[in-house]
Short mmCIF file of C-alpha atoms in Angstrom, two decimals:
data_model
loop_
_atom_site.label_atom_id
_atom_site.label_comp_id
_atom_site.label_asym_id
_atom_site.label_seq_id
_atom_site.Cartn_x
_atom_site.Cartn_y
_atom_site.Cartn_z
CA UNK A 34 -3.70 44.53 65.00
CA UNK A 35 -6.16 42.79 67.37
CA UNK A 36 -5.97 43.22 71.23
CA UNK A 37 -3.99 39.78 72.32
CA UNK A 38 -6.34 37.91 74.63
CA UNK A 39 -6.86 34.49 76.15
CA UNK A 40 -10.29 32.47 77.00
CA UNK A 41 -10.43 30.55 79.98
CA UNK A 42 -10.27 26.88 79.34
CA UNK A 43 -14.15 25.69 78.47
CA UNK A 44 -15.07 21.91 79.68
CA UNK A 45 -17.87 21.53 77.03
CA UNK A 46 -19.04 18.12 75.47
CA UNK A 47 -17.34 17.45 72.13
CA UNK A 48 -14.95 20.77 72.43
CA UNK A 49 -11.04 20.46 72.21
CA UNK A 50 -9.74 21.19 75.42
CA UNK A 51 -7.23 24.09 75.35
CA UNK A 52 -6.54 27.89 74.75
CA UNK A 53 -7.86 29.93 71.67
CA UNK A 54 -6.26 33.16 70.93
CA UNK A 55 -8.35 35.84 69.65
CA UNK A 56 -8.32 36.41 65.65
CA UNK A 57 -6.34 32.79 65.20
CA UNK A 58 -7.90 30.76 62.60
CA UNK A 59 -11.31 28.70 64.25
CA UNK A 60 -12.74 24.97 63.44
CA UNK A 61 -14.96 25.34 60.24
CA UNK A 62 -18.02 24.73 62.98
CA UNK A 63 -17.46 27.09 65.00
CA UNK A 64 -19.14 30.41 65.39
CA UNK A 65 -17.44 33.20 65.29
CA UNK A 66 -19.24 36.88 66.60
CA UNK A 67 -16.64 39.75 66.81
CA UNK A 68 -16.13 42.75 68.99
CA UNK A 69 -14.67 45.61 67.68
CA UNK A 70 -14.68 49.05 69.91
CA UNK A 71 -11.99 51.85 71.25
CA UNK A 72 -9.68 50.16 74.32
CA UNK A 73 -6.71 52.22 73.70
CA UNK A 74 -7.14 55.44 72.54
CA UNK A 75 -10.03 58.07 73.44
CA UNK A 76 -12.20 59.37 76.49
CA UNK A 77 -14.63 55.93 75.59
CA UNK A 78 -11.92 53.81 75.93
CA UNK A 79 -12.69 52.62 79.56
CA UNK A 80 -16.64 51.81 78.13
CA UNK A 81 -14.86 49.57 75.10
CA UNK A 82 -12.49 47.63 77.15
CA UNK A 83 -15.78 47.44 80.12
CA UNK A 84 -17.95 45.81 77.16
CA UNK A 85 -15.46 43.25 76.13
CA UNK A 86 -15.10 41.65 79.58
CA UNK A 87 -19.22 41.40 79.32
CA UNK A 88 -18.61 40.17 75.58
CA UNK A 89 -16.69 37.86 76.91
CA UNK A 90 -18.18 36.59 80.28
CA UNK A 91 -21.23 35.59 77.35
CA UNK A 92 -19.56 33.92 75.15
CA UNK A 93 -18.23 31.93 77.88
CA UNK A 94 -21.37 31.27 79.66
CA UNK A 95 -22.73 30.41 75.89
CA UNK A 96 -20.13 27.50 75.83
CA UNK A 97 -20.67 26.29 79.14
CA UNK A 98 -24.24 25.60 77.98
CA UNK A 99 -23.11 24.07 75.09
CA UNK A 100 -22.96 26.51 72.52
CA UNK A 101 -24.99 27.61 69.76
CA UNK A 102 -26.85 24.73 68.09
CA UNK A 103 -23.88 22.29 69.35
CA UNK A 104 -21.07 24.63 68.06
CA UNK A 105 -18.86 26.32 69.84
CA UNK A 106 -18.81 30.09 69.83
CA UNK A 107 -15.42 31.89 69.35
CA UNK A 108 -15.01 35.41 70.19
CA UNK A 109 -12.65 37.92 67.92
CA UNK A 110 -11.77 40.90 69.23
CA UNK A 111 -10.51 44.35 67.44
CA UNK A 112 -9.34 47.84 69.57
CA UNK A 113 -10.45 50.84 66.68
CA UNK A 114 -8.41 53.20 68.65
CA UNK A 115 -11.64 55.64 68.85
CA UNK A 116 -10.79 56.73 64.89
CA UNK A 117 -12.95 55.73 62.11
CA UNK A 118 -10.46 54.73 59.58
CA UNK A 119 -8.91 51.81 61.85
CA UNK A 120 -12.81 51.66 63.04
CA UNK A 121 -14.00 50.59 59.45
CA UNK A 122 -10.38 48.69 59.07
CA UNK A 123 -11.63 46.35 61.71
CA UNK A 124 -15.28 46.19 60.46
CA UNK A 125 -13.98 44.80 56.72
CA UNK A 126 -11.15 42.77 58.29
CA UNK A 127 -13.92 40.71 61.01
CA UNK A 128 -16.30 40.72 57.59
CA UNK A 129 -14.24 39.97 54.67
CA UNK A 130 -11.25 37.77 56.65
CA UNK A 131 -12.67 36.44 59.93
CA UNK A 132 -15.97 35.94 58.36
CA UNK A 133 -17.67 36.77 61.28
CA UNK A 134 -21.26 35.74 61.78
CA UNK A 135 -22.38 38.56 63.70
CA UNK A 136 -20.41 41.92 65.15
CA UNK A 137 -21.21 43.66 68.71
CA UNK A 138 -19.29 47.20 69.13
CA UNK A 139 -18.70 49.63 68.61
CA UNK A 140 -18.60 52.50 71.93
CA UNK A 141 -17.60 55.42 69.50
CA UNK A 142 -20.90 56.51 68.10
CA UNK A 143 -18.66 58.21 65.53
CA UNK A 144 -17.27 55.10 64.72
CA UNK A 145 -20.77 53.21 64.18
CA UNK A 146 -21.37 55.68 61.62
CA UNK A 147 -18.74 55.41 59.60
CA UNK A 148 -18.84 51.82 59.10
CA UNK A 149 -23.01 51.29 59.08
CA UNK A 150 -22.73 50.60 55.40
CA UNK A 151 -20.63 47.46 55.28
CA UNK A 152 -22.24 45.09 57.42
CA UNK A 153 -25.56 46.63 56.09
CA UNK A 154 -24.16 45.22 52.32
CA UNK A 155 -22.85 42.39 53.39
CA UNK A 156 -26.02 41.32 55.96
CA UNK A 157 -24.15 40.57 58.82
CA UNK A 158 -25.96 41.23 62.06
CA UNK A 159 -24.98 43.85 64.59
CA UNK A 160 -25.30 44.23 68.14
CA UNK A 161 -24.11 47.87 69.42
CA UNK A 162 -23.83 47.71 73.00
CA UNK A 163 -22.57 51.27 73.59
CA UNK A 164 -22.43 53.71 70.77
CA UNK A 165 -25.59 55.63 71.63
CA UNK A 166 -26.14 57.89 68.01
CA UNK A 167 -30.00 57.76 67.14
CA UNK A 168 -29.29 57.29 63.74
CA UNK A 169 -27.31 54.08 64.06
CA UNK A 170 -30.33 52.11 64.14
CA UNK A 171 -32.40 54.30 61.72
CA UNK A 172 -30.58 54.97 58.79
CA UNK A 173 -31.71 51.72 57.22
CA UNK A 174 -34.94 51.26 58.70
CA UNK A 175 -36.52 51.92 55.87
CA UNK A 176 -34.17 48.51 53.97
CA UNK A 177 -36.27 45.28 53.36
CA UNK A 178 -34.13 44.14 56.18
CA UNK A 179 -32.31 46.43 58.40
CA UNK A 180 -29.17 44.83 60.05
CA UNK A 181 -28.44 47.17 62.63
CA UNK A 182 -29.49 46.62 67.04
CA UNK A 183 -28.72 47.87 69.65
CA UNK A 184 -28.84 47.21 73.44
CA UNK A 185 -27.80 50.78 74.90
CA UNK A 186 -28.61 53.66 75.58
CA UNK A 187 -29.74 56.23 72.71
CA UNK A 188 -29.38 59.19 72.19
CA UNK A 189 -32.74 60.25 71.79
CA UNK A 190 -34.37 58.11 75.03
CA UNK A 191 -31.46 59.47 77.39
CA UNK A 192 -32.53 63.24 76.28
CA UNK A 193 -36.38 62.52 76.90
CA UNK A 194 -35.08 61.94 80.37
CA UNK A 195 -32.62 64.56 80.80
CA UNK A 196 -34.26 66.85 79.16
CA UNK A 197 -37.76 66.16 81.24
CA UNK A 198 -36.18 66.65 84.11
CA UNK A 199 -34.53 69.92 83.01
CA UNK A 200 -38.08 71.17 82.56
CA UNK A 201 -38.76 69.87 86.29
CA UNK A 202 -36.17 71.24 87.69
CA UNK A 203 -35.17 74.33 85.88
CA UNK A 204 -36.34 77.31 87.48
CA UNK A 205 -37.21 79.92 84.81
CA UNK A 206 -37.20 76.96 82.13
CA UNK A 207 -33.96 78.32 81.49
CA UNK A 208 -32.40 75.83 79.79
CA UNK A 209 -28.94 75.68 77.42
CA UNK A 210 -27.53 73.22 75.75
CA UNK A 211 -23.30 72.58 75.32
CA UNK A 212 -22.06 70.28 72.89
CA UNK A 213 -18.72 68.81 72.01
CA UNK A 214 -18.13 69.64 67.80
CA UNK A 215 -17.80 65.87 66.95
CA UNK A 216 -20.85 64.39 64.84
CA UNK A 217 -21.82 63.08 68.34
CA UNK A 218 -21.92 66.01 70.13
CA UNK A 219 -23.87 67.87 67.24
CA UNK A 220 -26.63 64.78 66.92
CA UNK A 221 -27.17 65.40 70.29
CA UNK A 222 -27.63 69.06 70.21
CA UNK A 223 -30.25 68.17 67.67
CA UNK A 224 -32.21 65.36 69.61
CA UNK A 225 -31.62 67.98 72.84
CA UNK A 226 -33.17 70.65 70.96
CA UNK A 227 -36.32 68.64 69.46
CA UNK A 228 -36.65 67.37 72.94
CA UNK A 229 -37.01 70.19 74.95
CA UNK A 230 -39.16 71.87 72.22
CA UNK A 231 -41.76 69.06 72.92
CA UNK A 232 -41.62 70.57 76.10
CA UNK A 233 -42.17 74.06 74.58
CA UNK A 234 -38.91 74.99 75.55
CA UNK A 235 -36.40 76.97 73.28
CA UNK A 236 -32.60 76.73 74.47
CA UNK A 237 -31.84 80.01 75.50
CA UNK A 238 -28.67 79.54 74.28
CA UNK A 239 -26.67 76.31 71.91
CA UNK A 240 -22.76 76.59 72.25
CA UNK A 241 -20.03 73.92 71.30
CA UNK A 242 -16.20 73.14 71.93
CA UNK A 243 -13.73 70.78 70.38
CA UNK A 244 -13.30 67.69 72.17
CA UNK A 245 -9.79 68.78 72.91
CA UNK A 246 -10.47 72.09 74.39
CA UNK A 247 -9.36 72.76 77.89
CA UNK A 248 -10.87 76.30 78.04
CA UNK A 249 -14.84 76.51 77.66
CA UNK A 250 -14.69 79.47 79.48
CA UNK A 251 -16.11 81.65 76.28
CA UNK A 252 -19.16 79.50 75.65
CA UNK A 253 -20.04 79.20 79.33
CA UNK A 254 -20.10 82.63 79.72
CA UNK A 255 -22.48 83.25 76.74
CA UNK A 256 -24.26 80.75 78.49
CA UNK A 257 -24.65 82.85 81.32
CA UNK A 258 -25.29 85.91 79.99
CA UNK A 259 -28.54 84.21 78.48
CA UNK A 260 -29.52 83.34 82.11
CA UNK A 261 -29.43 79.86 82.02
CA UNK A 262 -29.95 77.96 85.13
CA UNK A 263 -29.69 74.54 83.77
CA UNK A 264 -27.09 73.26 81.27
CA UNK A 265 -26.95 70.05 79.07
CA UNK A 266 -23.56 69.12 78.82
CA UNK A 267 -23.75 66.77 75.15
CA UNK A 268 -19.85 65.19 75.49
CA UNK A 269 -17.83 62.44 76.88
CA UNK A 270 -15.60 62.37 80.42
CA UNK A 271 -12.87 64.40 79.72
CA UNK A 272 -14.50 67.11 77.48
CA UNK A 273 -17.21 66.98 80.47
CA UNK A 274 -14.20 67.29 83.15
CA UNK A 275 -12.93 70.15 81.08
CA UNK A 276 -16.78 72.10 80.84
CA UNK A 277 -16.89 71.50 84.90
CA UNK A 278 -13.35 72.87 85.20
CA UNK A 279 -14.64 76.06 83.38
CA UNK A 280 -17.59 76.53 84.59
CA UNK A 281 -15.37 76.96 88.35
CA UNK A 282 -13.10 78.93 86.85
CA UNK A 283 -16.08 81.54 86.20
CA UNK A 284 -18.12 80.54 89.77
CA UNK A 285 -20.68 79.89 87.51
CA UNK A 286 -21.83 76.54 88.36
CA UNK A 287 -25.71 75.87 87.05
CA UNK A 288 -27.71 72.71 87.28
CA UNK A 289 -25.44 70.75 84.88
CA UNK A 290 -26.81 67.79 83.26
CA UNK A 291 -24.90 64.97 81.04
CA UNK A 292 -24.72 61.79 78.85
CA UNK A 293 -24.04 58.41 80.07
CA UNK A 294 -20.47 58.75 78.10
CA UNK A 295 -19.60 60.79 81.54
CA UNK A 296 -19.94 57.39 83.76
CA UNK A 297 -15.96 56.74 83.01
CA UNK A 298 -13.40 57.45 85.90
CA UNK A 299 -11.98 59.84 83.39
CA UNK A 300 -14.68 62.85 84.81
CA UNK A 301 -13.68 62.44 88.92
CA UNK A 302 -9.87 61.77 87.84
CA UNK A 303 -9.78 64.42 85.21
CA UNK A 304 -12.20 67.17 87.36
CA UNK A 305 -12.11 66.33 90.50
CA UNK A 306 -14.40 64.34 93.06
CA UNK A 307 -15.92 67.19 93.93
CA UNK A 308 -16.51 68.78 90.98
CA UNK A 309 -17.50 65.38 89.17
CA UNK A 310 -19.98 65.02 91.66
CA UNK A 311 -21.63 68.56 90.34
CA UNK A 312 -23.23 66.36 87.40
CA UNK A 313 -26.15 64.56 87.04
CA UNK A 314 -25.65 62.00 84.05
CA UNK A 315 -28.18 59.44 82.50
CA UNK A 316 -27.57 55.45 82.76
CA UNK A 317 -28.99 52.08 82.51
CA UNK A 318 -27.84 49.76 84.58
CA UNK A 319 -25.95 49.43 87.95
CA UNK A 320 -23.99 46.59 89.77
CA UNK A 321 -26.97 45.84 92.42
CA UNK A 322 -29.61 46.17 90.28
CA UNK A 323 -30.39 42.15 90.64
CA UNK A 324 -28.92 38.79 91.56
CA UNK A 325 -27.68 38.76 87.72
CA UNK A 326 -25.79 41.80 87.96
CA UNK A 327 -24.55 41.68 91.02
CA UNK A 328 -22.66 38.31 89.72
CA UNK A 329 -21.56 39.56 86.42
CA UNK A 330 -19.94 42.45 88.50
CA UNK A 331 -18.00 40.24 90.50
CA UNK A 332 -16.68 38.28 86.93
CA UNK A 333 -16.18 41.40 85.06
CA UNK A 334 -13.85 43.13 88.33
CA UNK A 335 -11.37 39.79 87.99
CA UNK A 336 -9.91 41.75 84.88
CA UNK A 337 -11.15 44.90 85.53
CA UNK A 338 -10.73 45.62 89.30
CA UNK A 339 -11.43 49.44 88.76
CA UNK A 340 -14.72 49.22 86.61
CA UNK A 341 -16.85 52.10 86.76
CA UNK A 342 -18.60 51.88 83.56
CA UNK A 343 -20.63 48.48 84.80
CA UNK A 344 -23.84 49.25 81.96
CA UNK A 345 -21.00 48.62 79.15
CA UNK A 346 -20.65 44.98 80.53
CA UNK A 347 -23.93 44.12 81.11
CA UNK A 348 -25.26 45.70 77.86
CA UNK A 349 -22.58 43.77 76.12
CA UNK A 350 -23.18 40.33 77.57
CA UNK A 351 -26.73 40.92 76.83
CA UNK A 352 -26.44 41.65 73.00
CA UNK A 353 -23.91 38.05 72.61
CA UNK A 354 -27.27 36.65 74.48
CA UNK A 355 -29.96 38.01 72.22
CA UNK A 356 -27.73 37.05 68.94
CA UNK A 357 -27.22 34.00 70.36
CA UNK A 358 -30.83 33.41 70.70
CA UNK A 359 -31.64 34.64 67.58
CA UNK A 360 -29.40 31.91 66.28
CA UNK A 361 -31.12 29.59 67.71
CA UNK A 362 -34.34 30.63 66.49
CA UNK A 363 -33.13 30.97 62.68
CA UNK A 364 -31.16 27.25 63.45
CA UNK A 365 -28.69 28.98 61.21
CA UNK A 366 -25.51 31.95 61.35
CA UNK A 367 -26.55 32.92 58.07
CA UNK A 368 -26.98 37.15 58.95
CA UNK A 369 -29.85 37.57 57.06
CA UNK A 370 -31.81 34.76 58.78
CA UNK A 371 -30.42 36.02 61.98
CA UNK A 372 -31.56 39.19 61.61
CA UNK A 373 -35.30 38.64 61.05
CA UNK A 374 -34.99 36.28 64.14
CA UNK A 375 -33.95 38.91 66.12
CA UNK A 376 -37.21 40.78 65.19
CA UNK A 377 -39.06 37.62 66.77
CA UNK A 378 -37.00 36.75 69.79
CA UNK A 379 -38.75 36.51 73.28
CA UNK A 380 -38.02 35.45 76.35
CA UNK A 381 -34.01 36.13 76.39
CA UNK A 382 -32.68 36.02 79.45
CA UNK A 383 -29.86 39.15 80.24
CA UNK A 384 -28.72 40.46 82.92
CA UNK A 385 -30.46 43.51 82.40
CA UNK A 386 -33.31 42.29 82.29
CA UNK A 387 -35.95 39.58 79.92
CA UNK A 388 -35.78 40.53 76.43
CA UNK A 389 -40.07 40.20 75.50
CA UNK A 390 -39.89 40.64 71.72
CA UNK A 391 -37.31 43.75 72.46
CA UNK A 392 -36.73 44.56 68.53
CA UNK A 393 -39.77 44.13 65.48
CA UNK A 394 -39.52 45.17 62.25
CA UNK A 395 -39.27 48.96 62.40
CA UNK A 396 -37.58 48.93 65.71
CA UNK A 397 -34.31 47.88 66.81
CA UNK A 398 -33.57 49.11 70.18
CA UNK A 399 -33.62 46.56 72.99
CA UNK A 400 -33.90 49.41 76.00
CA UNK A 401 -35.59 52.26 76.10
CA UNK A 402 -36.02 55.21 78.32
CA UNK A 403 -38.46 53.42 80.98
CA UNK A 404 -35.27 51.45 80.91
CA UNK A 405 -32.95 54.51 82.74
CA UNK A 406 -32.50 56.52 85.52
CA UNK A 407 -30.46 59.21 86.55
CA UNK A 408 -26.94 59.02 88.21
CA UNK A 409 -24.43 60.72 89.92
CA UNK A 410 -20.77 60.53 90.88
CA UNK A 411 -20.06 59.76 94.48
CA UNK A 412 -16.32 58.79 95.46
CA UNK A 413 -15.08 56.49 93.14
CA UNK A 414 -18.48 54.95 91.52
CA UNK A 415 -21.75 56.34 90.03
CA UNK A 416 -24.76 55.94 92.37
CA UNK A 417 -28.50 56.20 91.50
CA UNK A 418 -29.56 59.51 92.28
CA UNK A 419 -33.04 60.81 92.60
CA UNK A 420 -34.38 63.92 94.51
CA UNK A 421 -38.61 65.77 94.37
CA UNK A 422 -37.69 66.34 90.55
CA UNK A 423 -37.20 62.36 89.66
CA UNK A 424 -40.16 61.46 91.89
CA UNK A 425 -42.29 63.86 90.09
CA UNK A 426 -41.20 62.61 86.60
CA UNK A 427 -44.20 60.60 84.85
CA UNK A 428 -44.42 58.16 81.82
CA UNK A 429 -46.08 61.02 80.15
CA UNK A 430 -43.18 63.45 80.35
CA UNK A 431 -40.43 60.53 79.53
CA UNK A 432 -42.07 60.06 76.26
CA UNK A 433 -41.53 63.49 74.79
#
């Protein structure tokens, strides 16, 4: 069923007054894009529910303007409960019954995967503003016309910087890698281990646990034994809050490196402050970054007073704002249009930042690992964090 949700009334020339509930049947003109992404159910949950307040701040900027070529644009919203099945559920309902013009979700990278091939059939457009799996915007690269963006992190760019500044600030180059067993946890121990050997660096040792484990205490001391002084924690909040836990169980507490999937409250609530604040985690974006953000932050906390996960928002609002765009450019919805004008678009402006041509042909990611930083828990919100090993870090070594 869809998450029950009302838009603010929009005062927009030649629009009907009113209330629209989310999934309820739209005017013929209008445009719908849907959001579909976990705001129930798993450790992403907070990231999902973070990007559909920025999906929706968009769409109702979008109106305010005037919509998209004169039409209004109508937002439809789906929770996948972080499980595939209801994930590609939602992705053939929004296709096949809403008719969506163009998708943004989902934050379960496991999730984008298992649904890649419908909209890719059907050539409607999509916009992931939080699933961060390499492969979701690679596996049909290689199509005439691949119909699958992204404005997030990846997998791949967030590694070249963790894993560069592993090298920096490992002390024997003593470097292991722990991974949750899900198919995001293993892609990562992949990209981790490619990364690092770019570095010429070998792992001195490559554990996993199920995402449901509360004892890691096994793999962490195997991890030990092999000397590692740095560890790259490949997992979401509360598998992350369950490593930390482990790793003080054993008072064995390394340089301890993670994803951006650890910048939900779930890590300090689940581990600790203290403990949380042990990790050093990539990201993208924060709430003071600019004028732009700074605003959207103040919109976004209205419905979400205890945000954490701010780069879900503003990655969100700026994929409705680059589909939009491309929209504009086509002067059609139809997805297959839209998606070459995506290629082409210039000059969008986010919040993040202005899109210059951010996707062509053979690539479709809209940031990319110039575009990060490193992070770090401190109280109740992440804070930019950067010590002799970020200030020695150069373009050279990010682009492993």
């Amino acid at each position: 069923m869809p998450v029950v949700h009302r838009f603010a009334k929009l005062a927009v020339a030649g629009a009907i007054a009113g209330s629209l509930w989310a999934g309820a049947t739209a005017y013929a003109q209008d445009i719908k894009i849907g959001y579909t992404a976990d705001q129930s159910a798993s450790g992403v949950a907070e990231l999902g529910i973070a990007g559909r307040w920025g999906f929706e701040a968009a769409i109702e900027d979008i109106n305010k303007a005037g919509g998209i070529m004169g039409r209004k644009v109508v937002g439809v919203i789906r929770d996948d409960q972080g499980t595939p099945p209801k994930a590609i559920q939602n992705m053939t309902e929004l296709i096949d019954a809403e008719k969506v013009h163009a998708v943004v979700g989902p934050a379960n990278s496991g999730n984008a995967l298992a649904w890649l091939h419908l909209p890719q059939q059907k050539k409607i457009p999509v916009v992931v503003p939080i699933g961060t799996a390499t492969e979701i915007t690679t596996r049909y690269a290689k199509e005439p016309q691949n119909y699958l963006f992204r404005v997030s992190m990846v997998d791949r760019e967030q590694v070249a910087l963790l894993g560069a500044y592993a090298v920096k600030a490992s002390k024997d180059r003593k470097i292991a890698i722990l991974a949750d067993s899900t198919g995001y946890g293993q892609g990562g121990i992949k990209d981790a281990t490619d990364i690092l050997a770019l570095h010429g660096v070998t792992p001195v040792a490559t554990e996993k646990y199920g995402p449901k484990d509360t004892d890691i205490t096994s793999q962490l001391s195997k991890i030990k034994a092999a000397g590692a002084d740095t560890v790259i924690i490949y997992g979401i909040a509360d598998g992350t809050a369950q490593v930390l836990r482990s790793m003080e169980k054993i008072n064995y507490m390394p340089l301890t490196l993670g994803t951006w999937g650890n910048l939900s409250s779930l890590l300090p609530k689940m581990a600790g402050g203290k403990l949380a604040e042990h990790l050093i985690l990539a990201a993208s974006t924060t709430e003071d970054t600019n004028a732009k953000t700074k605003a959207l932050g103040e919109r976004v906390r209205k419905n979400f007073p205890t945000l954490t996960t701010f780069p879900c928002s503003a990655q969100a609002y700026d994929s409705v704002m680059l589909l939009a765009a491309a929209m504009k450019l086509a002067g059609s919805t139809d997805g297959e249009k839209v998606a070459a004008a995506l290629e082409n678009v210039t000059g969008v402006e986010g919040v993040i930042k202005t899109y210059n041509k951010p996707f062509s042909k053979t690539a479709h990611e809209g940031l990319s690992v110039s575009d990060f930083y490193l992070a770090r828990w401190k109280g109740d919100s992440p804070v930019r964090y950067e010590d002799q090993f970020t200030k020695a870090l150069t373009p050279a070594d990010l682009k492993k």
